[in-house]
Amino acid sequence: MRTRSFIQLASKFKAVFLDSYGVLKNHHGVILGASDTIDQLRDQGILIRVLTNDASRGPARQMEAFHRIGLRNIKEEEIITSGMMAKHYLLSKKPKGLIAYLGTEDAASEIINAGLKTIHIREVNDDNIDTIGALVYLDDEGFDWNRDINRSLNLLRRRNVAAIVANSDQIYPVSRTEVSIATGGIAKLVEATLGRDFIHFGKPDSQMFMHAFEQLNEETRIEKSKILMVGDTLHTDILGGNKFGLKTALVLSGNTRADKVKVNIRSTGIIPDYLCESIAT
Ligand SMILES: [Mg+2]
């Protein structure tokens, strides 16, 4: 599969869904040329949505972070996070009792601001464990990995409550050569230990794609065949886009390296429709 110019490719579509990390930004900051590409898409009237599995902060804070690194042309209403999907789920299910969470207070602010009553996992104890109605794995920071992961495990052993994973990513890159365990990886450890599956939000699951698709179609009628999903990760962005029926473009500016891409595609069986060096090309 040969790489092609992203701008030329995108101009065939009415809307572009962009992953954030590895597509718009990386551990250095903004991906060079990404801002110009966004401007060019806008000039052509192509609609944009950013679909991110980052549940550590809501759309307003994501937008601020984009602005800080120089991506000033992304709007809050264009950002869809997996944390938003977890919030919508909790708002519609209305679990009885407090929602215990693993993560920072910042990550929890989305669900707190929505009026849901929360408790940090570190505060869950014998006295209040019966008042817990659900558990959310929100972020990989903001708690003690040993004590609090075990607390979450024991909560789920004692109480039959829903466990929700707001970001299913198992790892995230922290430098060119190293990764850290992400929220999905922590949840997977507990899922494997308990022998049960939690409720997962984020790509490749369809909720974010559906949310973005419905939001666009409130503005103007756009068929799935006119939307391009762009991502750097085969098993989230590309698998999710393919399953939802969108055309998919894998970029080589993040998780998937140019020298490994053929092997990765063959071994996973997840096949993008297109391959681009980055969105800046
Ligand atoms: Mg990514």
PDB file of N, CA, C and O in Angstrom, residues 17-31 34-36 38 42 48-81 84 203 208 230 279:
ATOM      1  N   PHE A  17     -12.943  12.854  10.459  1.00  0.00           N
ATOM      2  CA  PHE A  17     -12.826  12.575  11.892  1.00  0.00           C
ATOM      3  C   PHE A  17     -11.349  12.355  12.186  1.00  0.00           C
ATOM      4  O   PHE A  17     -10.718  11.495  11.563  1.00  0.00           O
ATOM      5  N   LEU A  18     -10.816  13.118  13.134  1.00  0.00           N
ATOM      6  CA  LEU A  18      -9.393  13.031  13.443  1.00  0.00           C
ATOM      7  C   LEU A  18      -9.167  12.507  14.846  1.00  0.00           C
ATOM      8  O   LEU A  18      -9.768  13.012  15.805  1.00  0.00           O
ATOM      9  N   ASP A  19      -8.297  11.526  14.967  1.00  0.00           N
ATOM     10  CA  ASP A  19      -7.798  11.152  16.288  1.00  0.00           C
ATOM     11  C   ASP A  19      -6.896  12.298  16.751  1.00  0.00           C
ATOM     12  O   ASP A  19      -6.435  13.099  15.930  1.00  0.00           O
ATOM     13  N   SER A  20      -6.649  12.394  18.054  1.00  0.00           N
ATOM     14  CA  SER A  20      -5.842  13.510  18.558  1.00  0.00           C
ATOM     15  C   SER A  20      -4.357  13.144  18.664  1.00  0.00           C
ATOM     16  O   SER A  20      -3.524  13.633  17.909  1.00  0.00           O
ATOM     17  N   TYR A  21      -4.062  12.225  19.586  1.00  0.00           N
ATOM     18  CA  TYR A  21      -2.659  11.910  19.875  1.00  0.00           C
ATOM     19  C   TYR A  21      -2.068  11.046  18.753  1.00  0.00           C
ATOM     20  O   TYR A  21      -2.574   9.975  18.451  1.00  0.00           O
ATOM     21  N   GLY A  22      -0.991  11.561  18.153  1.00  0.00           N
ATOM     22  CA  GLY A  22      -0.378  10.835  17.044  1.00  0.00           C
ATOM     23  C   GLY A  22      -0.865  11.325  15.695  1.00  0.00           C
ATOM     24  O   GLY A  22      -0.336  10.927  14.656  1.00  0.00           O
ATOM     25  N   VAL A  23      -1.893  12.181  15.712  1.00  0.00           N
ATOM     26  CA  VAL A  23      -2.438  12.738  14.464  1.00  0.00           C
ATOM     27  C   VAL A  23      -2.302  14.263  14.470  1.00  0.00           C
ATOM     28  O   VAL A  23      -1.753  14.857  13.543  1.00  0.00           O
ATOM     29  N   LEU A  24      -2.814  14.884  15.546  1.00  0.00           N
ATOM     30  CA  LEU A  24      -2.721  16.342  15.687  1.00  0.00           C
ATOM     31  C   LEU A  24      -1.525  16.739  16.554  1.00  0.00           C
ATOM     32  O   LEU A  24      -0.928  17.784  16.378  1.00  0.00           O
ATOM     33  N   LYS A  25      -1.235  15.886  17.541  1.00  0.00           N
ATOM     34  CA  LYS A  25      -0.134  16.212  18.453  1.00  0.00           C
ATOM     35  C   LYS A  25       0.596  14.938  18.863  1.00  0.00           C
ATOM     36  O   LYS A  25       0.087  13.823  18.658  1.00  0.00           O
ATOM     37  N   ASN A  26       1.781  15.154  19.421  1.00  0.00           N
ATOM     38  CA  ASN A  26       2.515  14.028  20.007  1.00  0.00           C
ATOM     39  C   ASN A  26       3.232  14.534  21.263  1.00  0.00           C
ATOM     40  O   ASN A  26       2.925  15.628  21.734  1.00  0.00           O
ATOM     41  N   HIS A  27       4.184  13.752  21.793  1.00  0.00           N
ATOM     42  CA  HIS A  27       4.819  14.147  23.050  1.00  0.00           C
ATOM     43  C   HIS A  27       5.631  15.445  22.921  1.00  0.00           C
ATOM     44  O   HIS A  27       5.948  16.071  23.921  1.00  0.00           O
ATOM     45  N   HIS A  28       5.968  15.858  21.697  1.00  0.00           N
ATOM     46  CA  HIS A  28       6.684  17.130  21.507  1.00  0.00           C
ATOM     47  C   HIS A  28       5.735  18.322  21.499  1.00  0.00           C
ATOM     48  O   HIS A  28       6.151  19.449  21.718  1.00  0.00           O
ATOM     49  N   GLY A  29       4.486  18.098  21.177  1.00  0.00           N
ATOM     50  CA  GLY A  29       3.532  19.192  20.999  1.00  0.00           C
ATOM     51  C   GLY A  29       2.757  18.966  19.713  1.00  0.00           C
ATOM     52  O   GLY A  29       2.462  17.820  19.352  1.00  0.00           O
ATOM     53  N   VAL A  30       2.485  20.051  19.015  1.00  0.00           N
ATOM     54  CA  VAL A  30       1.687  19.928  17.789  1.00  0.00           C
ATOM     55  C   VAL A  30       2.507  19.223  16.699  1.00  0.00           C
ATOM     56  O   VAL A  30       3.725  19.384  16.632  1.00  0.00           O
ATOM     57  N   ILE A  31       1.838  18.437  15.891  1.00  0.00           N
ATOM     58  CA  ILE A  31       2.518  17.811  14.757  1.00  0.00           C
ATOM     59  C   ILE A  31       2.672  18.879  13.678  1.00  0.00           C
ATOM     60  O   ILE A  31       1.697  19.543  13.295  1.00  0.00           O
ATOM     61  N   ALA A  34       0.084  20.546  11.147  1.00  0.00           N
ATOM     62  CA  ALA A  34      -1.299  20.121  11.433  1.00  0.00           C
ATOM     63  C   ALA A  34      -2.263  21.310  11.402  1.00  0.00           C
ATOM     64  O   ALA A  34      -3.385  21.215  10.892  1.00  0.00           O
ATOM     65  N   SER A  35      -1.799  22.442  11.929  1.00  0.00           N
ATOM     66  CA  SER A  35      -2.649  23.622  11.994  1.00  0.00           C
ATOM     67  C   SER A  35      -2.990  24.127  10.589  1.00  0.00           C
ATOM     68  O   SER A  35      -4.147  24.470  10.310  1.00  0.00           O
ATOM     69  N   ASP A  36      -2.000  24.132   9.697  1.00  0.00           N
ATOM     70  CA  ASP A  36      -2.246  24.553   8.308  1.00  0.00           C
ATOM     71  C   ASP A  36      -3.239  23.618   7.631  1.00  0.00           C
ATOM     72  O   ASP A  36      -4.102  24.058   6.862  1.00  0.00           O
ATOM     73  N   ILE A  38      -5.637  21.907   9.055  1.00  0.00           N
ATOM     74  CA  ILE A  38      -6.988  22.207   9.550  1.00  0.00           C
ATOM     75  C   ILE A  38      -7.547  23.421   8.803  1.00  0.00           C
ATOM     76  O   ILE A  38      -8.701  23.410   8.364  1.00  0.00           O
ATOM     77  N   ARG A  42     -10.876  23.568   6.379  1.00  0.00           N
ATOM     78  CA  ARG A  42     -11.945  24.556   6.585  1.00  0.00           C
ATOM     79  C   ARG A  42     -12.192  25.363   5.314  1.00  0.00           C
ATOM     80  O   ARG A  42     -13.333  25.632   4.961  1.00  0.00           O
ATOM     81  N   ILE A  48     -15.082  19.020  10.522  1.00  0.00           N
ATOM     82  CA  ILE A  48     -14.058  18.338  11.323  1.00  0.00           C
ATOM     83  C   ILE A  48     -14.638  17.922  12.670  1.00  0.00           C
ATOM     84  O   ILE A  48     -15.379  18.679  13.297  1.00  0.00           O
ATOM     85  N   ARG A  49     -14.281  16.725  13.096  1.00  0.00           N
ATOM     86  CA  ARG A  49     -14.522  16.324  14.476  1.00  0.00           C
ATOM     87  C   ARG A  49     -13.255  15.652  14.979  1.00  0.00           C
ATOM     88  O   ARG A  49     -12.590  14.941  14.219  1.00  0.00           O
ATOM     89  N   VAL A  50     -12.919  15.901  16.242  1.00  0.00           N
ATOM     90  CA  VAL A  50     -11.774  15.236  16.864  1.00  0.00           C
ATOM     91  C   VAL A  50     -12.331  14.166  17.792  1.00  0.00           C
ATOM     92  O   VAL A  50     -13.136  14.473  18.681  1.00  0.00           O
ATOM     93  N   LEU A  51     -11.956  12.920  17.581  1.00  0.00           N
ATOM     94  CA  LEU A  51     -12.443  11.805  18.398  1.00  0.00           C
ATOM     95  C   LEU A  51     -11.273  11.282  19.223  1.00  0.00           C
ATOM     96  O   LEU A  51     -10.353  10.670  18.670  1.00  0.00           O
ATOM     97  N   THR A  52     -11.302  11.551  20.522  1.00  0.00           N
ATOM     98  CA  THR A  52     -10.160  11.145  21.330  1.00  0.00           C
ATOM     99  C   THR A  52     -10.555  10.206  22.478  1.00  0.00           C
ATOM    100  O   THR A  52     -11.576  10.407  23.129  1.00  0.00           O
ATOM    101  N   ASN A  53      -9.709   9.209  22.694  1.00  0.00           N
ATOM    102  CA  ASN A  53      -9.912   8.287  23.816  1.00  0.00           C
ATOM    103  C   ASN A  53      -9.357   8.853  25.123  1.00  0.00           C
ATOM    104  O   ASN A  53      -9.341   8.166  26.131  1.00  0.00           O
ATOM    105  N   ASP A  54      -8.903  10.098  25.091  1.00  0.00           N
ATOM    106  CA  ASP A  54      -8.368  10.728  26.294  1.00  0.00           C
ATOM    107  C   ASP A  54      -9.525  11.179  27.182  1.00  0.00           C
ATOM    108  O   ASP A  54     -10.237  12.118  26.853  1.00  0.00           O
ATOM    109  N   ALA A  55      -9.697  10.487  28.310  1.00  0.00           N
ATOM    110  CA  ALA A  55     -10.803  10.818  29.230  1.00  0.00           C
ATOM    111  C   ALA A  55     -10.293  11.625  30.414  1.00  0.00           C
ATOM    112  O   ALA A  55     -10.994  11.803  31.397  1.00  0.00           O
ATOM    113  N   SER A  56      -9.046  12.117  30.317  1.00  0.00           N
ATOM    114  CA  SER A  56      -8.470  12.812  31.467  1.00  0.00           C
ATOM    115  C   SER A  56      -9.013  14.226  31.613  1.00  0.00           C
ATOM    116  O   SER A  56      -8.844  14.862  32.634  1.00  0.00           O
ATOM    117  N   ARG A  57      -9.651  14.756  30.576  1.00  0.00           N
ATOM    118  CA  ARG A  57     -10.277  16.078  30.666  1.00  0.00           C
ATOM    119  C   ARG A  57     -11.353  16.207  29.603  1.00  0.00           C
ATOM    120  O   ARG A  57     -11.326  15.518  28.582  1.00  0.00           O
ATOM    121  N   GLY A  58     -12.294  17.115  29.870  1.00  0.00           N
ATOM    122  CA  GLY A  58     -13.413  17.311  28.954  1.00  0.00           C
ATOM    123  C   GLY A  58     -13.033  18.163  27.759  1.00  0.00           C
ATOM    124  O   GLY A  58     -11.902  18.647  27.660  1.00  0.00           O
ATOM    125  N   PRO A  59     -13.990  18.380  26.824  1.00  0.00           N
ATOM    126  CA  PRO A  59     -13.720  19.105  25.579  1.00  0.00           C
ATOM    127  C   PRO A  59     -13.154  20.516  25.797  1.00  0.00           C
ATOM    128  O   PRO A  59     -12.263  20.932  25.062  1.00  0.00           O
ATOM    129  N   ALA A  60     -13.657  21.243  26.808  1.00  0.00           N
ATOM    130  CA  ALA A  60     -13.179  22.620  27.022  1.00  0.00           C
ATOM    131  C   ALA A  60     -11.692  22.607  27.361  1.00  0.00           C
ATOM    132  O   ALA A  60     -10.910  23.396  26.826  1.00  0.00           O
ATOM    133  N   ARG A  61     -11.295  21.686  28.229  1.00  0.00           N
ATOM    134  CA  ARG A  61      -9.885  21.611  28.628  1.00  0.00           C
ATOM    135  C   ARG A  61      -9.019  21.039  27.502  1.00  0.00           C
ATOM    136  O   ARG A  61      -7.856  21.400  27.369  1.00  0.00           O
ATOM    137  N   GLN A  62      -9.602  20.134  26.713  1.00  0.00           N
ATOM    138  CA  GLN A  62      -8.856  19.612  25.550  1.00  0.00           C
ATOM    139  C   GLN A  62      -8.566  20.748  24.590  1.00  0.00           C
ATOM    140  O   GLN A  62      -7.470  20.848  24.035  1.00  0.00           O
ATOM    141  N   MET A  63      -9.581  21.615  24.396  1.00  0.00           N
ATOM    142  CA  MET A  63      -9.416  22.730  23.472  1.00  0.00           C
ATOM    143  C   MET A  63      -8.313  23.671  23.976  1.00  0.00           C
ATOM    144  O   MET A  63      -7.444  24.079  23.208  1.00  0.00           O
ATOM    145  N   GLU A  64      -8.336  23.953  25.273  1.00  0.00           N
ATOM    146  CA  GLU A  64      -7.284  24.802  25.845  1.00  0.00           C
ATOM    147  C   GLU A  64      -5.907  24.196  25.595  1.00  0.00           C
ATOM    148  O   GLU A  64      -4.960  24.904  25.263  1.00  0.00           O
ATOM    149  N   ALA A  65      -5.821  22.880  25.763  1.00  0.00           N
ATOM    150  CA  ALA A  65      -4.534  22.204  25.550  1.00  0.00           C
ATOM    151  C   ALA A  65      -4.106  22.314  24.085  1.00  0.00           C
ATOM    152  O   ALA A  65      -2.925  22.528  23.790  1.00  0.00           O
ATOM    153  N   PHE A  66      -5.049  22.184  23.167  1.00  0.00           N
ATOM    154  CA  PHE A  66      -4.739  22.374  21.737  1.00  0.00           C
ATOM    155  C   PHE A  66      -4.233  23.793  21.496  1.00  0.00           C
ATOM    156  O   PHE A  66      -3.244  24.006  20.810  1.00  0.00           O
ATOM    157  N   HIS A  67      -4.936  24.762  22.084  1.00  0.00           N
ATOM    158  CA  HIS A  67      -4.561  26.163  21.886  1.00  0.00           C
ATOM    159  C   HIS A  67      -3.164  26.439  22.429  1.00  0.00           C
ATOM    160  O   HIS A  67      -2.389  27.157  21.815  1.00  0.00           O
ATOM    161  N   ARG A  68      -2.864  25.829  23.580  1.00  0.00           N
ATOM    162  CA  ARG A  68      -1.550  26.051  24.200  1.00  0.00           C
ATOM    163  C   ARG A  68      -0.398  25.603  23.307  1.00  0.00           C
ATOM    164  O   ARG A  68       0.662  26.225  23.303  1.00  0.00           O
ATOM    165  N   ILE A  69      -0.611  24.526  22.545  1.00  0.00           N
ATOM    166  CA  ILE A  69       0.496  24.053  21.693  1.00  0.00           C
ATOM    167  C   ILE A  69       0.432  24.686  20.299  1.00  0.00           C
ATOM    168  O   ILE A  69       1.200  24.326  19.409  1.00  0.00           O
ATOM    169  N   GLY A  70      -0.499  25.604  20.108  1.00  0.00           N
ATOM    170  CA  GLY A  70      -0.530  26.335  18.840  1.00  0.00           C
ATOM    171  C   GLY A  70      -1.603  25.880  17.866  1.00  0.00           C
ATOM    172  O   GLY A  70      -1.689  26.377  16.755  1.00  0.00           O
ATOM    173  N   LEU A  71      -2.438  24.923  18.279  1.00  0.00           N
ATOM    174  CA  LEU A  71      -3.553  24.500  17.420  1.00  0.00           C
ATOM    175  C   LEU A  71      -4.775  25.320  17.808  1.00  0.00           C
ATOM    176  O   LEU A  71      -5.636  24.873  18.551  1.00  0.00           O
ATOM    177  N   ARG A  72      -4.827  26.539  17.273  1.00  0.00           N
ATOM    178  CA  ARG A  72      -5.852  27.481  17.726  1.00  0.00           C
ATOM    179  C   ARG A  72      -7.147  27.354  16.955  1.00  0.00           C
ATOM    180  O   ARG A  72      -8.133  28.006  17.274  1.00  0.00           O
ATOM    181  N   ASN A  73      -7.114  26.527  15.896  1.00  0.00           N
ATOM    182  CA  ASN A  73      -8.288  26.505  15.025  1.00  0.00           C
ATOM    183  C   ASN A  73      -9.194  25.301  15.259  1.00  0.00           C
ATOM    184  O   ASN A  73      -9.912  24.885  14.383  1.00  0.00           O
ATOM    185  N   ILE A  74      -9.146  24.737  16.469  1.00  0.00           N
ATOM    186  CA  ILE A  74     -10.067  23.644  16.819  1.00  0.00           C
ATOM    187  C   ILE A  74     -11.046  24.157  17.861  1.00  0.00           C
ATOM    188  O   ILE A  74     -10.645  24.766  18.844  1.00  0.00           O
ATOM    189  N   LYS A  75     -12.331  23.910  17.603  1.00  0.00           N
ATOM    190  CA  LYS A  75     -13.359  24.440  18.506  1.00  0.00           C
ATOM    191  C   LYS A  75     -13.826  23.378  19.499  1.00  0.00           C
ATOM    192  O   LYS A  75     -13.820  22.189  19.174  1.00  0.00           O
ATOM    193  N   GLU A  76     -14.275  23.851  20.648  1.00  0.00           N
ATOM    194  CA  GLU A  76     -14.708  22.939  21.713  1.00  0.00           C
ATOM    195  C   GLU A  76     -15.790  21.975  21.224  1.00  0.00           C
ATOM    196  O   GLU A  76     -15.747  20.778  21.509  1.00  0.00           O
ATOM    197  N   GLU A  77     -16.762  22.507  20.458  1.00  0.00           N
ATOM    198  CA  GLU A  77     -17.884  21.657  20.039  1.00  0.00           C
ATOM    199  C   GLU A  77     -17.486  20.612  19.001  1.00  0.00           C
ATOM    200  O   GLU A  77     -18.268  19.739  18.656  1.00  0.00           O
ATOM    201  N   GLU A  78     -16.243  20.717  18.512  1.00  0.00           N
ATOM    202  CA  GLU A  78     -15.772  19.723  17.543  1.00  0.00           C
ATOM    203  C   GLU A  78     -15.053  18.554  18.224  1.00  0.00           C
ATOM    204  O   GLU A  78     -14.664  17.607  17.561  1.00  0.00           O
ATOM    205  N   ILE A  79     -14.876  18.655  19.538  1.00  0.00           N
ATOM    206  CA  ILE A  79     -14.098  17.630  20.246  1.00  0.00           C
ATOM    207  C   ILE A  79     -15.034  16.650  20.944  1.00  0.00           C
ATOM    208  O   ILE A  79     -15.922  17.043  21.704  1.00  0.00           O
ATOM    209  N   ILE A  80     -14.827  15.387  20.677  1.00  0.00           N
ATOM    210  CA  ILE A  80     -15.633  14.334  21.296  1.00  0.00           C
ATOM    211  C   ILE A  80     -14.678  13.392  22.033  1.00  0.00           C
ATOM    212  O   ILE A  80     -13.764  12.830  21.437  1.00  0.00           O
ATOM    213  N   THR A  81     -14.891  13.285  23.340  1.00  0.00           N
ATOM    214  CA  THR A  81     -13.985  12.445  24.132  1.00  0.00           C
ATOM    215  C   THR A  81     -14.719  11.189  24.617  1.00  0.00           C
ATOM    216  O   THR A  81     -15.947  11.188  24.759  1.00  0.00           O
ATOM    217  N   MET A  84     -16.800  11.817  27.629  1.00  0.00           N
ATOM    218  CA  MET A  84     -18.163  12.311  27.387  1.00  0.00           C
ATOM    219  C   MET A  84     -19.139  11.155  27.227  1.00  0.00           C
ATOM    220  O   MET A  84     -20.278  11.212  27.683  1.00  0.00           O
ATOM    221  N   LYS A 203     -12.864   4.554  21.174  1.00  0.00           N
ATOM    222  CA  LYS A 203     -12.622   3.756  19.969  1.00  0.00           C
ATOM    223  C   LYS A 203     -11.942   2.454  20.367  1.00  0.00           C
ATOM    224  O   LYS A 203     -11.124   2.489  21.274  1.00  0.00           O
ATOM    225  N   MET A 208     -18.633   6.823  20.075  1.00  0.00           N
ATOM    226  CA  MET A 208     -18.072   8.112  19.664  1.00  0.00           C
ATOM    227  C   MET A 208     -18.316   8.384  18.189  1.00  0.00           C
ATOM    228  O   MET A 208     -18.580   9.521  17.790  1.00  0.00           O
ATOM    229  N   VAL A 230      -9.418   9.340  10.435  1.00  0.00           N
ATOM    230  CA  VAL A 230      -7.956   9.400  10.352  1.00  0.00           C
ATOM    231  C   VAL A 230      -7.355   9.079  11.711  1.00  0.00           C
ATOM    232  O   VAL A 230      -7.709   9.717  12.713  1.00  0.00           O
ATOM    233  N   ILE A 279      -0.997  14.098   8.591  1.00  0.00           N
ATOM    234  CA  ILE A 279      -2.038  14.949   7.990  1.00  0.00           C
ATOM    235  C   ILE A 279      -1.411  16.208   7.367  1.00  0.00           C
ATOM    236  O   ILE A 279      -2.102  16.973   6.710  1.00  0.00           O
TER     237      ILE A 279
END
